[in-house]
mmCIF file of C-alpha atoms and ligand atoms in Angstrom:
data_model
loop_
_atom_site.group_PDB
_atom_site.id
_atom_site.type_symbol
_atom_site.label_atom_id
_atom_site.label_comp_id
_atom_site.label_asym_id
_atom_site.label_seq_id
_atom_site.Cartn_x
_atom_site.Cartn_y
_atom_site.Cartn_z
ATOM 1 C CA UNK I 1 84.440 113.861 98.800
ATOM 2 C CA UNK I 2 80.753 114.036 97.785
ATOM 3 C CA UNK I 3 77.964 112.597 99.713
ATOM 4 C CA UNK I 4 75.697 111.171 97.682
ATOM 5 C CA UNK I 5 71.991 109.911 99.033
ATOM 6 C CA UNK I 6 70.555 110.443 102.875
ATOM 7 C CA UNK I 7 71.679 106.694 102.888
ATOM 8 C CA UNK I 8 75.107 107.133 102.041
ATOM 9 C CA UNK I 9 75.664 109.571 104.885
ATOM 10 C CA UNK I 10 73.726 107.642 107.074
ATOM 11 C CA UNK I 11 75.788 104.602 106.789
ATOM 12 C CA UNK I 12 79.034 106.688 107.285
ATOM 13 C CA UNK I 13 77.332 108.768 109.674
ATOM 14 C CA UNK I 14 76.639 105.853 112.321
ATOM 15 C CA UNK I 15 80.182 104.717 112.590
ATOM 16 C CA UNK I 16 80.577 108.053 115.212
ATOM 17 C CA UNK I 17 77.034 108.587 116.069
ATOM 18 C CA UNK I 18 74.559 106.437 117.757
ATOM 19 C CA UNK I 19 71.280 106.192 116.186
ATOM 20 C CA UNK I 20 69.605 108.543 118.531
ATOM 21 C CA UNK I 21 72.079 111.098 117.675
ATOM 22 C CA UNK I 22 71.601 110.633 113.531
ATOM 23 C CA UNK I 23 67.831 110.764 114.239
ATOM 24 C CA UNK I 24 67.754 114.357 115.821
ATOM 25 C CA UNK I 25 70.473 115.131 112.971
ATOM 26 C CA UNK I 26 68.706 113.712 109.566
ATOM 27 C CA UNK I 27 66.104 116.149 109.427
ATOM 28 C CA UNK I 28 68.421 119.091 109.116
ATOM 29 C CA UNK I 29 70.677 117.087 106.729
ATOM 30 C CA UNK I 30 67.853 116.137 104.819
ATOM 31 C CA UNK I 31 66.909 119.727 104.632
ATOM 32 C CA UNK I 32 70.382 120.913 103.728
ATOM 33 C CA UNK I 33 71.096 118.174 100.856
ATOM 34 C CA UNK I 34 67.714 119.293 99.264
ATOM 35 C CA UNK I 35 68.983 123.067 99.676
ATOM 36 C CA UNK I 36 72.136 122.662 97.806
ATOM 37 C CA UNK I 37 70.154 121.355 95.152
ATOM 38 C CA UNK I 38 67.774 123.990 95.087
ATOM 39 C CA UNK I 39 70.784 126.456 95.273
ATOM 40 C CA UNK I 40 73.253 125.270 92.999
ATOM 41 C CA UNK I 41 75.512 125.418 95.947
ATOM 42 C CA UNK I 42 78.682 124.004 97.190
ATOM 43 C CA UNK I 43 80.133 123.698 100.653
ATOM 44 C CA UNK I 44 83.645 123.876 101.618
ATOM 45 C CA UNK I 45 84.271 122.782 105.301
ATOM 46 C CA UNK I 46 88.179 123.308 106.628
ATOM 47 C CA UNK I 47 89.936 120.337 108.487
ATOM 48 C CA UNK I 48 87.960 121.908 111.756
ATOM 49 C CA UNK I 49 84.645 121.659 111.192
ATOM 50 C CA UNK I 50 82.447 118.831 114.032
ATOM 51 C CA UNK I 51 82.447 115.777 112.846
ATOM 52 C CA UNK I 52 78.738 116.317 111.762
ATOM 53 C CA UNK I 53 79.563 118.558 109.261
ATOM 54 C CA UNK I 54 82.192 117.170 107.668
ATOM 55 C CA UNK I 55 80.993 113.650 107.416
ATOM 56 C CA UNK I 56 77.662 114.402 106.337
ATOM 57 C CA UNK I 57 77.174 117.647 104.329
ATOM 58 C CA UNK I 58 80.207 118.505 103.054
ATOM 59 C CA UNK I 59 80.938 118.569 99.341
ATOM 60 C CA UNK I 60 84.655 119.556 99.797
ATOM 61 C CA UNK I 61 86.589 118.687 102.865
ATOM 62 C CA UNK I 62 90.445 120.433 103.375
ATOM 63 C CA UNK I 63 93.008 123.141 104.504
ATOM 64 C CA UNK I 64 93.403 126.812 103.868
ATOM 65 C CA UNK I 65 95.348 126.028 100.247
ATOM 66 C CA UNK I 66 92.751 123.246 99.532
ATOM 67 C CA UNK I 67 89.529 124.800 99.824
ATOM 68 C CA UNK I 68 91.261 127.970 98.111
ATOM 69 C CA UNK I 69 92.154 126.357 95.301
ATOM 70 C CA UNK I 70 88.360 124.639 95.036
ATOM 71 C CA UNK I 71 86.884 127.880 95.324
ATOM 72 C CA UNK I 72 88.545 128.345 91.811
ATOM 73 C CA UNK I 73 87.389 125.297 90.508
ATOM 74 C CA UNK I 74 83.769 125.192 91.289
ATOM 75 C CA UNK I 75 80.721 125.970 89.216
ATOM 76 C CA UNK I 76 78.530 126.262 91.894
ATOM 77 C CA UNK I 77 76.284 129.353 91.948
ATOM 78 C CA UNK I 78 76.553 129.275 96.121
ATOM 79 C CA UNK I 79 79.674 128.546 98.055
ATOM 80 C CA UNK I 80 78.868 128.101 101.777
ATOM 81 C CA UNK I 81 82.053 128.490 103.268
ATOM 82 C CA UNK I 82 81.956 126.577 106.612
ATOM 83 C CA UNK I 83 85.448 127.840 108.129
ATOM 84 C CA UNK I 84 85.901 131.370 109.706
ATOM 85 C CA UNK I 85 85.479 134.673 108.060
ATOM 86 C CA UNK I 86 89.258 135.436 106.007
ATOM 87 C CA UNK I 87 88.431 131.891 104.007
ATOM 88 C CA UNK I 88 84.727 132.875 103.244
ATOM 89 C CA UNK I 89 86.277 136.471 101.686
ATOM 90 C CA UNK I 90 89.146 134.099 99.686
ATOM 91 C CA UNK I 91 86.288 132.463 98.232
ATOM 92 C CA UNK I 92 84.379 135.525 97.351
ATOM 93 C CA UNK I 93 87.787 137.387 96.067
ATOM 94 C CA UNK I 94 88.202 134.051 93.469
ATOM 95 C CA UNK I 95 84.541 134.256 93.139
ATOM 96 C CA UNK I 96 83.174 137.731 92.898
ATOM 97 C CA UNK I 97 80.239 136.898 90.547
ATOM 98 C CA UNK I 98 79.473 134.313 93.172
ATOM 99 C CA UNK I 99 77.246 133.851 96.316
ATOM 100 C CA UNK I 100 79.592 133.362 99.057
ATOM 101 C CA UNK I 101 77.851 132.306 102.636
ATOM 102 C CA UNK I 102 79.142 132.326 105.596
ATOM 103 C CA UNK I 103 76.855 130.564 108.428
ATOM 104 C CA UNK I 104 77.788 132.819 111.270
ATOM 105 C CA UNK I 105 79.603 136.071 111.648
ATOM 106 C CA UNK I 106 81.094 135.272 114.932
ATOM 107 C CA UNK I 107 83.703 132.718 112.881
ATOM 108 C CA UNK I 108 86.620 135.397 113.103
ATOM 109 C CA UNK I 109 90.592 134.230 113.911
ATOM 110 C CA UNK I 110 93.155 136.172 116.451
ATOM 111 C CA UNK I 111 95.475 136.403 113.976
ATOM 112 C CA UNK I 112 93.357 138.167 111.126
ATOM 113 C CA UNK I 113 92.125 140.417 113.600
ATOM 114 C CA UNK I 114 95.721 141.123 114.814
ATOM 115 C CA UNK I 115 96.903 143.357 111.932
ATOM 116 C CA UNK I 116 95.825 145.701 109.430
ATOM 117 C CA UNK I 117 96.100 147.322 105.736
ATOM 118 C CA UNK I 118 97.396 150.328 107.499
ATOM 119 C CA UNK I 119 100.065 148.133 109.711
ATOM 120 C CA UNK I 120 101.027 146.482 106.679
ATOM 121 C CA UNK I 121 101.786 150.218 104.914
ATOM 122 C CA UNK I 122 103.937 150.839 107.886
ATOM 123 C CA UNK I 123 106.207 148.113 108.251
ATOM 124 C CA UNK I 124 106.952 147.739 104.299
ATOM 125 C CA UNK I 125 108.359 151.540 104.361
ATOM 126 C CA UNK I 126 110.731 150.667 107.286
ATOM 127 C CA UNK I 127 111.919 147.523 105.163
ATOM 128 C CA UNK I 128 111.980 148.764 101.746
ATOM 129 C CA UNK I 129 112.763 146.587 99.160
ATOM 130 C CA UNK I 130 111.625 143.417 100.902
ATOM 131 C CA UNK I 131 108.369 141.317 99.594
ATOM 132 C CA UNK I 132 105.114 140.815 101.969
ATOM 133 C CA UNK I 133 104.686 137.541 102.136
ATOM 134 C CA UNK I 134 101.207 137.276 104.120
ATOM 135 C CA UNK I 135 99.184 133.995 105.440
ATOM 136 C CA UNK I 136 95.564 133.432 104.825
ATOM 137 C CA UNK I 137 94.588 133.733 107.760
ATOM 138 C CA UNK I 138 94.369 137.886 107.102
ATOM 139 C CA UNK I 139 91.299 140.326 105.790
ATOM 140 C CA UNK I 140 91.052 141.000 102.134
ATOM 141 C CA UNK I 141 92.325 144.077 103.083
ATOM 142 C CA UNK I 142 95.650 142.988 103.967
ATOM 143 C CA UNK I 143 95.954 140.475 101.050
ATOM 144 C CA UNK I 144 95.561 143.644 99.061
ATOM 145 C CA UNK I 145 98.418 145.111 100.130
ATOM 146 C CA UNK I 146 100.661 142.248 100.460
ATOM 147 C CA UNK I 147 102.898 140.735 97.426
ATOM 148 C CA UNK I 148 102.046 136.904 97.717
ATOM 149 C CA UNK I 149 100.131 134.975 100.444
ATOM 150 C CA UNK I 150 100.854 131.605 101.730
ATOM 151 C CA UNK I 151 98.823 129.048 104.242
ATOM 152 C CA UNK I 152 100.747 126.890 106.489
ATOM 153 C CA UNK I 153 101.608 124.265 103.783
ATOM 154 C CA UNK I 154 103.380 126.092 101.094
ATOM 155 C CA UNK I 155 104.959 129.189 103.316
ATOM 156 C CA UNK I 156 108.495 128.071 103.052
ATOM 157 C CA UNK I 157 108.331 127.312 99.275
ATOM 158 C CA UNK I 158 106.621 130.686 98.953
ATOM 159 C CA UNK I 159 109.182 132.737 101.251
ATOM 160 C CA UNK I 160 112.023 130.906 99.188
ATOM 161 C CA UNK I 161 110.585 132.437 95.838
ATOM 162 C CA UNK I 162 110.799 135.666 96.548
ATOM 163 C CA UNK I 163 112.927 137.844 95.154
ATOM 164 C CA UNK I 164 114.261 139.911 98.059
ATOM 165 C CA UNK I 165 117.140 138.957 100.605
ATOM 166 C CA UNK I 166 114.219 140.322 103.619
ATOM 167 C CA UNK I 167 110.818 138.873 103.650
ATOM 168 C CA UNK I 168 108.279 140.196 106.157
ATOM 169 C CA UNK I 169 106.415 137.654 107.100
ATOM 170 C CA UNK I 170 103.014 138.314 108.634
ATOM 171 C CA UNK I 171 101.122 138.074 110.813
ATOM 172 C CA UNK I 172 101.653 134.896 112.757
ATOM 173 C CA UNK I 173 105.148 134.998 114.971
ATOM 174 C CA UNK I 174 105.342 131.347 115.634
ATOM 175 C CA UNK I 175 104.775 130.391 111.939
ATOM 176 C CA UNK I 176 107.602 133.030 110.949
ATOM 177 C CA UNK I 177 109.712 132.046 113.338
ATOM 178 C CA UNK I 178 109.588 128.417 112.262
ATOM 179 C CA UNK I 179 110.112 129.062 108.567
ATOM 180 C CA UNK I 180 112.728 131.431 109.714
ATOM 181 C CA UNK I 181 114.459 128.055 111.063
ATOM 182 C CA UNK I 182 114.527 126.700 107.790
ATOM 183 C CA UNK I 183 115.731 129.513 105.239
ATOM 184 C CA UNK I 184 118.341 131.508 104.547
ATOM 185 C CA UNK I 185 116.398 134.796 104.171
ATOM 186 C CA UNK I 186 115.795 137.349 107.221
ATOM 187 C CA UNK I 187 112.641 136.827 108.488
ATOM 188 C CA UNK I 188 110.905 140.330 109.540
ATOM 189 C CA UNK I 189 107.880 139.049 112.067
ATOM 190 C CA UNK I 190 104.799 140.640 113.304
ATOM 191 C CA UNK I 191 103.500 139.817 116.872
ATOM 192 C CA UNK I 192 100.498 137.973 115.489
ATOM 193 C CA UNK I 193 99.221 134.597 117.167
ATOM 194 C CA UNK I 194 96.940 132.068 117.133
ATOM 195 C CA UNK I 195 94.758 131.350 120.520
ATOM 196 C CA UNK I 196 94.745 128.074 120.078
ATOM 197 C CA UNK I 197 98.108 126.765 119.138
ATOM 198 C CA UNK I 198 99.846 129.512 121.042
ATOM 199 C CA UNK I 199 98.581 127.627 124.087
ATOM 200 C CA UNK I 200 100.554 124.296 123.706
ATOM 201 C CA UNK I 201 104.114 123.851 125.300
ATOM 202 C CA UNK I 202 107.221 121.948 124.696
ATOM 203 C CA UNK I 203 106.676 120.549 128.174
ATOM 204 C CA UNK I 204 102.902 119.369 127.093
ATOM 205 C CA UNK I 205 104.456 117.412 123.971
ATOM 206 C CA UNK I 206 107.129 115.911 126.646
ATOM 207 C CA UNK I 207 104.881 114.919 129.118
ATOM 208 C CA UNK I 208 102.397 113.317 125.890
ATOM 209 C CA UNK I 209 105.092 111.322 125.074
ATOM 210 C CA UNK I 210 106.629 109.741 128.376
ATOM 211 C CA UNK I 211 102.887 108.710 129.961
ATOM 212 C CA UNK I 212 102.715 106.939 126.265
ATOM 213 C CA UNK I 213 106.013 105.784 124.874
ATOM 214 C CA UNK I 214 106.192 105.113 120.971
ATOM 215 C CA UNK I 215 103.480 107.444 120.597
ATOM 216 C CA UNK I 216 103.603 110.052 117.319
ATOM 217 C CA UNK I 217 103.311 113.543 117.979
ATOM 218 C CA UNK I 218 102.216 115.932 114.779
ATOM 219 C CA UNK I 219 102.107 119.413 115.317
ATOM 220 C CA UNK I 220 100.665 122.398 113.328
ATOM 221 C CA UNK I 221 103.174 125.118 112.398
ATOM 222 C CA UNK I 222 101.339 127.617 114.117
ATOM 223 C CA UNK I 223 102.740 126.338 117.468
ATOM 224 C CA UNK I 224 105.901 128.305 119.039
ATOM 225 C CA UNK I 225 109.418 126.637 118.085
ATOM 226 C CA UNK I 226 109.820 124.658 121.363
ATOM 227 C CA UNK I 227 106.695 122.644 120.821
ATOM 228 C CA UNK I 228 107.869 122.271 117.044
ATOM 229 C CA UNK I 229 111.338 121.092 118.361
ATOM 230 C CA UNK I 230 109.430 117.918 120.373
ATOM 231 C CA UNK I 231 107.385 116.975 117.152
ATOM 232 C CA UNK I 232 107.636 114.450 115.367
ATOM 233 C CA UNK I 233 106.387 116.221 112.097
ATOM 234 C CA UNK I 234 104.629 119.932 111.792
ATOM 235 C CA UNK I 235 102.427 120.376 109.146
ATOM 236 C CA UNK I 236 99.272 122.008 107.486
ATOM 237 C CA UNK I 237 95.846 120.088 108.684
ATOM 238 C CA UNK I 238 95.434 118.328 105.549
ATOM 239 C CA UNK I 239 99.764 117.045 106.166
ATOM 240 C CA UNK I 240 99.008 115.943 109.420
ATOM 241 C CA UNK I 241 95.666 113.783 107.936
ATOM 242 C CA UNK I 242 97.934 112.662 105.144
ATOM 243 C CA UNK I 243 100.495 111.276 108.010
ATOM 244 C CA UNK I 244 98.022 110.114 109.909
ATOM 245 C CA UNK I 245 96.762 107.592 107.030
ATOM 246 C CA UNK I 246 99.794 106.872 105.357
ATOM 247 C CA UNK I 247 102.139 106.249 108.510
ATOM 248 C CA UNK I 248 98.933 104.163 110.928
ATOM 249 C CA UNK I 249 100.886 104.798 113.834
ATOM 250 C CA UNK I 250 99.168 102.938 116.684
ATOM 251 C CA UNK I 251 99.163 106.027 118.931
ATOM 252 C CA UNK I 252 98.976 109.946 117.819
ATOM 253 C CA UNK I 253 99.065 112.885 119.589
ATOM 254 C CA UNK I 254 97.650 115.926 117.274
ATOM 255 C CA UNK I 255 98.649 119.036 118.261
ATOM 256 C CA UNK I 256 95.974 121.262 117.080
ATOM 257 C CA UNK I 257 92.252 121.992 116.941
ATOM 258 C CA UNK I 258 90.218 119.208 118.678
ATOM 259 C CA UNK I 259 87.732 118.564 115.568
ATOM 260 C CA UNK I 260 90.970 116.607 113.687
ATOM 261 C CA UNK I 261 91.442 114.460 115.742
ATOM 262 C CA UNK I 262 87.671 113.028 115.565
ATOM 263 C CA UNK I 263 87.347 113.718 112.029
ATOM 264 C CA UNK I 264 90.229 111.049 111.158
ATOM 265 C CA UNK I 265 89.088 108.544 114.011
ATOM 266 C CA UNK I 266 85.757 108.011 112.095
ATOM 267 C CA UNK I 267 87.701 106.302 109.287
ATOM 268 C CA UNK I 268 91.049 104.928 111.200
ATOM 269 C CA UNK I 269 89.180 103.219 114.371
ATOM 270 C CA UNK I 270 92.397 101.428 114.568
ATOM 271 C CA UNK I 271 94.356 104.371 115.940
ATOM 272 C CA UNK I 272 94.064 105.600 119.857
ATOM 273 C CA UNK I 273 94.111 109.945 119.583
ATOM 274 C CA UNK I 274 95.915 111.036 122.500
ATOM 275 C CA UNK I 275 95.368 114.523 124.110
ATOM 276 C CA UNK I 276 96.234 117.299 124.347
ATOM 277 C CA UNK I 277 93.775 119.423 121.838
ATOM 278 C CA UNK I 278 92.561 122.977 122.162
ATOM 279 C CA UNK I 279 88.911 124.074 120.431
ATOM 280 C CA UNK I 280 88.771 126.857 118.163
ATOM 281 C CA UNK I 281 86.017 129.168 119.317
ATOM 282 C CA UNK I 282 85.617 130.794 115.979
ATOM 283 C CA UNK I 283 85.253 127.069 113.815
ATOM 284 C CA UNK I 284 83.034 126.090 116.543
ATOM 285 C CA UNK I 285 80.428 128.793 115.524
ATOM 286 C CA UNK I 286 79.072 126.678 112.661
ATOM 287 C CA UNK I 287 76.545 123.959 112.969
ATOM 288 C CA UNK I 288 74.373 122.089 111.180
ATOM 289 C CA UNK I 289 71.383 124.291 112.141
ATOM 290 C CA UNK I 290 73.347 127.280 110.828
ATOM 291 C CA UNK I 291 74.353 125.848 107.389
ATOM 292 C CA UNK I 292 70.657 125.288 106.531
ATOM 293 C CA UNK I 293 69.611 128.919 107.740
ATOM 294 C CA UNK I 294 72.359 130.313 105.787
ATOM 295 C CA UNK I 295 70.950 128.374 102.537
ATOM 296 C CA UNK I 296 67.399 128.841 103.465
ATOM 297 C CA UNK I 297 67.846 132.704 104.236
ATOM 298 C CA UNK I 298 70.654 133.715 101.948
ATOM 299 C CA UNK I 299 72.828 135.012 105.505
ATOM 300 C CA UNK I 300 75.163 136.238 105.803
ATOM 301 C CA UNK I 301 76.562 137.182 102.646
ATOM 302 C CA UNK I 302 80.178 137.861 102.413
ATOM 303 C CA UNK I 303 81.137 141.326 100.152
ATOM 304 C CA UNK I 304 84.228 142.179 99.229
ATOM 305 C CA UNK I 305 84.728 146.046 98.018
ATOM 306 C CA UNK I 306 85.709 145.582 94.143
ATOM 307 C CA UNK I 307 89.152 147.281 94.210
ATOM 308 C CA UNK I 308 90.112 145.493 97.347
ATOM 309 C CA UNK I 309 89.115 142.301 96.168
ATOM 310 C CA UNK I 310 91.119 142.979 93.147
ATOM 311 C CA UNK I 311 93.844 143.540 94.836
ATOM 312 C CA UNK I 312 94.303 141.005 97.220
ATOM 313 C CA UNK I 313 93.455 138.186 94.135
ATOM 314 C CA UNK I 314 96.619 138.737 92.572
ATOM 315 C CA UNK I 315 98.371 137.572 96.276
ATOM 316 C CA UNK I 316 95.878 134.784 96.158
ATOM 317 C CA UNK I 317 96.533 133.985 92.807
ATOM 318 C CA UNK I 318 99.940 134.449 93.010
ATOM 319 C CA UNK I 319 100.035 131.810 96.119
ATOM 320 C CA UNK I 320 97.867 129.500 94.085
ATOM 321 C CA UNK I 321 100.461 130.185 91.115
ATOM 322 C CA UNK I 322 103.358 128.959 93.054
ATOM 323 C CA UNK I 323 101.916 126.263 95.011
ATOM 324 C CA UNK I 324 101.412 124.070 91.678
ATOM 325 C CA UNK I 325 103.765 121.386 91.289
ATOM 326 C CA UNK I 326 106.454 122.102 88.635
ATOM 327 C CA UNK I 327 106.184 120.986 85.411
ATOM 328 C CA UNK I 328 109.521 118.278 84.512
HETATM 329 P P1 LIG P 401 95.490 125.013 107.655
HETATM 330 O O1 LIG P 401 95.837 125.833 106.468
HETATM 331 O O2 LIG P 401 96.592 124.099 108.081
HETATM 332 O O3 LIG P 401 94.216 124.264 107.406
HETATM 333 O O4 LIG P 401 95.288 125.969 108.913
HETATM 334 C C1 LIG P 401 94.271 126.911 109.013
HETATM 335 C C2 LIG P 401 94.080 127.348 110.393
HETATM 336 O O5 LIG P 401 93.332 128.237 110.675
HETATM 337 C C3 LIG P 401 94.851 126.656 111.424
HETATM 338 O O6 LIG P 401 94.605 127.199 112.648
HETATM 339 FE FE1 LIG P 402 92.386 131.379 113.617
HETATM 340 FE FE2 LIG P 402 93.676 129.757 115.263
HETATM 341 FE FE3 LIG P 402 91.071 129.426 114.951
HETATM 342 FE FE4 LIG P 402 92.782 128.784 112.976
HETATM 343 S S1 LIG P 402 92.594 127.827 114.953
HETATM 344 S S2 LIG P 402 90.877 129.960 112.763
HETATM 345 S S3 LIG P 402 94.348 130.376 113.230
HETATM 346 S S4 LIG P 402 92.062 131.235 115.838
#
């Protein structure tokens, strides 16, 4: 997705904004678009970013994998990352020779911040022998010291390639836990979580679906087992867009960040969004006001120490590697 002219957003832009609203907003667009050009930049906005952002000024919309695997493929000099803090230091650790933005340094995640290289150290000598398969959603640091990563859509495949019986799995418990449903392997967990899907219950998806019977209820795999057990499907944010548009149920229930949910009811009017949603404090953080100060100001620029970065690129890579679809 690339938006072209002022006009081209504009006309997109006003089937979720009234006019008022895309008058206070064009200036700063206008200022951004000519910024990028300036720039040489890119910017990759995750699933969660306001509706504002990803409609408008966003030259690459997706999840975790996706705008990983774009961060390999652009030629931008710039990459604004508009996400939270672990995806702006993927970008830079596929990028080091690049400019890697990130618009404010409040964008963190409870489950990066709940481990560490040192943790990581630990819990690999009491399981020797078993591979460290780590999500995304960690610091550069841990990728370093981890074998492989994995985002929410390719963790299974990626536990199932490994080549030990035990896989630790870390950080996130309720992601673990549900790939643990699905393999064979022994699942070693860490007690990781994120704040927002931790907070939905199986008896939230049960009440969802008797006030609204028929309704579709897709989950993110970050949510504990008993909310995955009510779901209809569980998926990565980009799975549970891809549902969304090729099923057109008439009613949906997303179980995840709020900004989904309004992202895909600008282009399927057609379908009622049901609550419940939870907002991500951290994805919240980034506006439009702060994507054009971070291209107008250079801020804040994300650094990666050389050795680390190194190191956690070949889990990266080695994710990236294994995600591709085999050749027949
Ligand atoms: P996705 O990889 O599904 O986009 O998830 C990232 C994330 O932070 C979900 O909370
Ligand atoms: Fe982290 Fe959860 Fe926010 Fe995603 S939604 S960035 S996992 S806190």
């Amino acid at each position: 997705m690339t938006p072209n002219s002022l006009q081209d957003i504009k006309d997109r832009a006003l089937g979720f904004m009234v006019e008022a609203e895309w008058e206070a907003a064009a200036p700063l667009i206008e200022e951004i678009l000519a910024l990028k050009k300036q720039r040489n930049a890119v910017i990759l906005a995750h699933n969660y970013m306001t509706r504002d952002i990803f409609h408008t000024v966003a030259d690459v919309v997706g999840d975790s994998l996706q705008l990983a695997i774009e961060a390999t493929k652009t030629k931008a000099d710039v990459i604004v990352q508009c996400g939270v803090h672990f995806m702006a230091e993927t970008s830079k650790i596929l990028n080091p020779g690049k400019v890697v933005l990130l618009p404010s340094l409040e964008a963190g995640c409870s489950l990066a911040s709940s481990i560490t290289a040192d943790q990581v150290r630990a819990i690999r000598k009491k399981h020797p022998g078993s591979r460290v398969v780590t999500y995304v959603n960690t610091s550069a640091d841990v990728k370093a010291v981890s074998d492989v990563c994995c985002t929410s859509s390719n963790a299974l495949a990626i536990v199932e390639a490994m080549d030990s019986q035990k896989v630790i799995f870390l950080p996130d418990q309720y992601l673990a836990k549900n790939i643990a449903a699905k393999t064979r392997k022994t699942i070693v967990t860490w007690a990781g979580s994120c704040e927002v899907h931790e907070r939905f219950t199986g008896e939230d998806i049960k009440t969802v679906k008797q006030a609204n019977p028929g309704i579709k209820v897709l989950v993110h795999p970050e949510c504990p087992p008993e909310v995955i057990a009510e779901a209809d499907f569980a998926g990565s944010t980009a799975k549970l867009i891809d549902f969304v548009k090729e099923h057109r149920p008439e009613q949906v229930a997303l179980i995840t960040e709020c900004s989904m949910a309004s992202n895909i009811a600008a282009e399927t009017p057609d379908i009622a969004f049901v609550q419940p949603c939870h907002l991500c404090p951290h994805m919240q953080e980034i506006t439009l006001t702060n994507i054009r100060d971070a291209l107008r100001d250079n801020k804040h620029v994300v650094e990666v120490d050389e050795q680390i970065a190194a190191d956690a690129r070949k889990a990266v890579e080695r994710m990236i590697e294994l995600s591709q679809p085999k050749a027949s």
